[in-house]
XYZ file of N, CA and C in Angstrom:
393
model
N -6.035 -4.283 -12.291
C -4.613 -4.040 -12.131
C -4.001 -5.305 -11.522
N -2.897 -5.732 -12.079
C -2.213 -6.886 -11.501
C -1.003 -6.398 -10.696
N -0.278 -7.331 -10.101
C 0.828 -6.968 -9.214
C 1.916 -6.190 -9.961
N 2.184 -6.542 -11.199
C 3.187 -5.830 -11.989
C 2.762 -4.369 -12.197
N 1.504 -4.143 -12.539
C 1.000 -2.778 -12.726
C 1.029 -1.990 -11.416
N 0.709 -2.667 -10.332
C 0.745 -2.018 -9.017
C 2.158 -1.533 -8.716
N 3.154 -2.347 -9.012
C 4.536 -1.971 -8.717
C 5.056 -0.896 -9.665
N 4.305 -0.576 -10.712
C 4.659 0.535 -11.598
C 4.082 1.860 -11.111
N 3.325 1.831 -10.027
C 2.790 3.053 -9.434
C 3.890 3.699 -8.586
N 3.640 4.905 -8.099
C 4.681 5.632 -7.366
C 4.411 5.847 -5.884
N 3.160 6.127 -5.528
C 2.840 6.585 -4.177
C 2.030 5.545 -3.405
N 2.622 5.025 -2.348
C 2.033 3.937 -1.574
C 1.756 4.379 -0.141
N 0.675 3.837 0.423
C 0.377 3.971 1.834
C 0.305 2.563 2.406
N 1.127 2.288 3.397
C 1.122 0.999 4.076
C 0.357 1.183 5.378
N -0.703 0.406 5.551
C -1.556 0.501 6.739
C -1.259 -0.695 7.633
N -0.708 -0.417 8.800
C -0.374 -1.486 9.736
C 0.744 -1.051 10.667
N 1.332 -2.009 11.362
C 2.406 -1.726 12.315
C 3.739 -1.663 11.566
N 4.144 -0.442 11.240
C 5.387 -0.243 10.503
C 6.569 0.079 11.420
N 6.332 0.097 12.706
C 7.406 0.432 13.644
C 8.122 -0.794 14.206
N 7.509 -1.958 14.158
C 8.147 -3.183 14.637
C 8.784 -3.891 13.445
N 10.118 -3.970 13.411
C 10.803 -4.494 12.235
C 10.424 -5.922 11.848
N 9.865 -6.695 12.774
C 9.487 -8.077 12.466
C 8.096 -8.176 11.838
N 7.395 -7.062 11.701
C 6.051 -7.055 11.121
C 6.142 -6.870 9.606
N 5.227 -7.513 8.876
C 5.235 -7.404 7.412
C 5.052 -5.965 6.945
N 4.224 -5.199 7.635
C 4.019 -3.801 7.248
C 5.341 -3.035 7.266
N 6.158 -3.272 8.284
C 7.456 -2.597 8.378
C 8.388 -3.045 7.259
N 8.376 -4.323 6.951
C 9.224 -4.837 5.872
C 8.805 -4.252 4.520
N 7.508 -4.152 4.308
C 6.992 -3.598 3.057
C 7.332 -2.120 2.964
N 7.091 -1.382 4.029
C 7.402 0.053 4.022
C 8.875 0.281 3.721
N 9.733 -0.451 4.392
C 11.178 -0.314 4.187
C 11.562 -0.683 2.752
N 11.010 -1.777 2.248
C 11.322 -2.210 0.891
C 10.891 -1.198 -0.155
N 9.704 -0.636 0.019
C 9.230 0.391 -0.910
C 10.145 1.609 -0.881
N 10.493 2.075 0.310
C 11.359 3.252 0.440
C 12.731 2.994 -0.186
N 13.289 1.809 0.056
C 14.611 1.478 -0.491
C 14.613 1.413 -2.013
N 13.466 1.088 -2.592
C 13.365 1.001 -4.055
C 12.965 2.330 -4.688
N 12.830 3.380 -3.883
C 12.571 4.699 -4.415
C 11.115 5.095 -4.555
N 10.209 4.297 -4.007
C 8.794 4.668 -4.025
C 8.535 5.716 -2.943
N 7.519 6.540 -3.149
C 7.055 7.432 -2.104
C 6.124 6.614 -1.229
N 6.378 6.607 0.080
C 5.596 5.752 0.971
C 5.304 6.465 2.285
N 4.077 6.272 2.758
C 3.669 6.755 4.073
C 3.088 5.577 4.835
N 3.100 5.689 6.149
C 2.615 4.612 7.002
C 1.472 5.113 7.874
N 0.383 4.366 7.876
C -0.786 4.694 8.688
C -1.013 3.552 9.670
N -1.285 3.906 10.879
C -1.539 2.913 11.922
C -0.750 3.271 13.152
N 0.561 3.137 13.063
C 1.437 3.468 14.188
C 2.131 4.814 13.984
N 2.237 5.280 12.721
C 2.920 6.550 12.451
C 1.906 7.661 12.193
N 1.155 7.575 11.140
C 0.052 8.507 10.902
C -1.229 7.857 11.403
N -2.145 8.659 11.889
C -3.379 8.142 12.478
C -4.407 7.771 11.414
N -4.397 8.489 10.299
C -5.440 8.337 9.303
C -4.849 8.413 7.895
N -5.489 7.772 6.956
C -5.100 7.903 5.553
C -5.238 9.357 5.120
N -6.188 10.057 5.702
C -6.386 11.469 5.384
C -5.172 12.328 5.742
N -4.290 11.835 6.596
C -3.096 12.577 7.015
C -1.919 12.425 6.054
N -2.047 11.566 5.059
C -0.960 11.338 4.102
C -0.740 12.628 3.304
N 0.508 13.114 3.246
C 0.758 14.425 2.646
C 0.984 14.422 1.130
N 0.624 13.355 0.446
C 0.802 13.306 -1.006
C -0.364 12.558 -1.641
N -0.481 12.653 -2.967
C -1.507 11.900 -3.688
C -1.201 10.413 -3.583
N -2.224 9.606 -3.464
C -2.064 8.168 -3.216
C -2.410 7.374 -4.473
N -1.526 6.446 -4.817
C -1.829 5.484 -5.873
C -2.374 4.192 -5.272
N -1.635 3.626 -4.313
C -1.950 2.310 -3.758
C -2.041 2.387 -2.240
N -3.092 1.786 -1.694
C -3.204 1.589 -0.248
C -3.004 0.102 0.000
N -2.025 -0.220 0.828
C -1.694 -1.609 1.153
C -2.154 -1.903 2.571
N -3.108 -2.829 2.709
C -3.649 -3.184 4.021
C -2.865 -4.332 4.637
N -2.153 -4.036 5.708
C -1.391 -5.026 6.487
C -1.900 -4.990 7.920
N -3.187 -4.955 8.066
C -3.814 -4.734 9.365
C -5.067 -5.602 9.413
N -5.573 -5.884 10.587
C -6.776 -6.719 10.644
C -7.898 -6.065 9.845
N -8.745 -6.887 9.284
C -9.781 -6.427 8.348
C -10.715 -5.391 8.966
N -11.066 -5.564 10.222
C -11.993 -4.627 10.871
C -11.387 -3.225 10.951
N -10.137 -3.132 11.363
C -9.466 -1.833 11.469
C -9.184 -1.252 10.074
N -8.808 -2.099 9.143
C -8.605 -1.637 7.767
C -9.875 -1.050 7.187
N -10.992 -1.719 7.419
C -12.280 -1.224 6.935
C -12.625 0.111 7.581
N -12.395 0.238 8.865
C -12.669 1.503 9.554
C -11.866 2.647 8.931
N -10.584 2.413 8.701
C -9.723 3.445 8.122
C -10.144 3.793 6.692
N -10.551 2.792 5.930
C -11.012 3.061 4.564
C -12.317 3.846 4.561
N -13.228 3.506 5.458
C -14.514 4.206 5.514
C -14.357 5.675 5.876
N -13.379 6.004 6.703
C -13.186 7.404 7.092
C -12.330 8.173 6.083
N -11.685 7.471 5.173
C -10.793 8.099 4.200
C -11.551 8.997 3.221
N -10.992 10.181 2.961
C -11.559 11.124 1.991
C -10.608 11.388 0.830
N -9.427 10.781 0.861
C -8.446 10.997 -0.204
C -8.687 10.005 -1.340
N -8.445 10.446 -2.551
C -8.593 9.544 -3.692
C -7.364 8.637 -3.791
N -7.547 7.514 -4.417
C -6.487 6.539 -4.645
C -6.913 5.675 -5.823
N -5.977 4.871 -6.331
C -6.275 4.044 -7.497
C -6.669 2.620 -7.135
N -6.040 2.056 -6.113
C -6.172 0.618 -5.900
C -5.848 0.263 -4.458
N -6.420 -0.843 -4.005
C -6.144 -1.409 -2.679
C -5.437 -2.754 -2.878
N -4.425 -3.010 -2.074
C -3.828 -4.341 -1.991
C -4.129 -4.863 -0.591
N -4.673 -6.069 -0.528
C -4.958 -6.704 0.761
C -3.933 -7.817 0.962
N -3.072 -7.616 1.938
C -2.037 -8.598 2.241
C -2.667 -9.891 2.780
N -1.986 -11.029 2.604
C -2.478 -12.264 3.202
C -2.720 -12.082 4.705
N -3.869 -12.506 5.168
C -4.237 -12.394 6.570
C -4.964 -11.103 6.920
N -5.063 -10.162 5.970
C -5.710 -8.875 6.246
C -7.107 -8.790 5.644
N -7.555 -9.850 5.022
C -8.864 -9.839 4.370
C -9.949 -10.264 5.353
N -11.153 -9.881 5.028
C -12.305 -10.275 5.824
C -13.554 -10.119 4.979
N -14.569 -10.884 5.307
C -15.804 -10.882 4.527
C -16.440 -9.494 4.457
N -16.519 -8.801 5.590
C -17.131 -7.475 5.609
C -16.322 -6.468 4.781
N -14.988 -6.538 4.873
C -14.111 -5.658 4.099
C -14.308 -5.887 2.599
N -14.269 -7.125 2.172
C -14.413 -7.451 0.757
C -15.795 -7.048 0.239
N -16.822 -7.261 1.042
C -18.171 -6.857 0.640
C -18.251 -5.345 0.478
N -17.688 -4.600 1.432
C -17.709 -3.139 1.356
C -16.962 -2.644 0.114
N -15.810 -3.230 -0.166
C -15.061 -2.842 -1.368
C -15.885 -3.098 -2.621
N -16.526 -4.261 -2.690
C -17.371 -4.585 -3.831
C -18.570 -3.662 -3.953
N -19.250 -3.427 -2.833
C -20.424 -2.548 -2.830
C -20.070 -1.133 -3.279
N -18.853 -0.695 -2.985
C -18.414 0.650 -3.329
C -17.582 0.702 -4.612
N -17.522 -0.437 -5.286
C -16.795 -0.557 -6.561
C -15.351 -0.056 -6.451
N -14.710 -0.454 -5.381
C -13.315 -0.094 -5.157
C -12.455 -1.267 -5.611
N -11.571 -1.031 -6.581
C -10.740 -2.120 -7.083
C -9.697 -2.554 -6.053
N -9.516 -3.865 -5.953
C -8.543 -4.390 -4.999
C -7.938 -5.680 -5.516
N -6.831 -6.052 -4.910
C -6.129 -7.288 -5.224
C -5.731 -7.939 -3.913
N -6.023 -9.220 -3.779
C -5.462 -9.994 -2.682
C -4.063 -10.373 -3.133
N -3.061 -9.827 -2.495
C -1.694 -10.090 -2.938
C -0.694 -9.648 -1.902
N 0.569 -9.775 -2.266
C 1.651 -9.467 -1.335
C 2.638 -8.512 -1.991
N 2.807 -7.342 -1.394
C 3.753 -6.382 -1.958
C 5.203 -6.813 -1.774
N 5.493 -7.663 -0.810
C 6.861 -8.193 -0.710
C 7.190 -9.008 -1.954
N 6.229 -9.793 -2.415
C 6.402 -10.541 -3.664
C 6.526 -9.565 -4.827
N 5.653 -8.559 -4.854
C 5.721 -7.545 -5.909
C 7.063 -6.854 -5.952
N 7.602 -6.495 -4.794
C 8.912 -5.856 -4.736
C 10.009 -6.787 -5.258
N 9.941 -8.055 -4.874
C 10.969 -9.016 -5.284
C 10.951 -9.262 -6.789
N 9.765 -9.315 -7.384
C 9.661 -9.653 -8.807
C 9.660 -8.412 -9.696
N 8.890 -7.399 -9.311
C 8.659 -6.245 -10.182
C 9.164 -4.922 -9.632
N 9.737 -4.921 -8.449
C 10.194 -3.666 -7.840
C 11.276 -3.007 -8.664
N 11.383 -1.734 -8.516
C 12.399 -0.972 -9.232
C 13.775 -1.540 -8.943
N 14.604 -1.532 -9.943
C 15.949 -2.106 -9.804
C 16.893 -1.183 -9.052
N 16.579 0.109 -9.046
C 17.441 1.087 -8.391
C 16.623 1.875 -7.388
N 17.292 2.591 -6.522
C 16.647 3.324 -5.453
C 15.722 4.433 -5.884
N 15.844 4.916 -7.094
C 15.004 6.023 -7.507
C 14.883 6.070 -9.015
N 13.752 6.531 -9.501
C 13.607 6.736 -10.931
C 13.832 8.205 -11.274
N 14.129 8.998 -10.279
C 14.345 10.430 -10.490
C 15.818 10.665 -10.801
N 16.120 10.926 -12.037
C 17.499 11.208 -12.434
C 18.226 9.972 -12.912
N 19.401 10.170 -13.492
C 20.159 9.050 -14.060
C 20.718 8.138 -12.979
N 20.908 6.904 -13.340
C 21.512 5.915 -12.449
C 23.008 5.898 -12.746
N 23.865 6.047 -11.734
C 25.305 6.053 -11.985
C 25.777 4.701 -12.498
N 26.843 4.729 -13.301
C 27.415 3.494 -13.819
C 27.978 2.665 -12.674
N 27.897 1.341 -12.853
C 28.456 0.444 -11.833
C 29.968 0.561 -11.827
N 30.545 0.390 -10.660
C 32.012 0.476 -10.529
C 32.596 -0.895 -10.616
């Protein structure tokens, strides 16, 4: 899956500090919500990926690799793909993903939102004509 395909998914989990507006996780969470994606935040809001109340397409890691790996290892929910934000990767995390045949992309969802994000706030229902 490439970044364009990832941005065509609907349900995202952002793992990291989504409560501090200057953090990338918060910017990504806000951007996804504004573009009409379903998004949950794990780290500062929800304690575990298992607490996410919807089916997951993409898990976005915006957290140190050790903590991201811990959260992934305890996760029991299915998902399609992992995105590892710049600075969130680590040798042990990447090895574990490979050993478990979990597909992932080293990439940036802020870039994905800017290039491939939905043009309107929601895909549910018609978009009103511009005034």
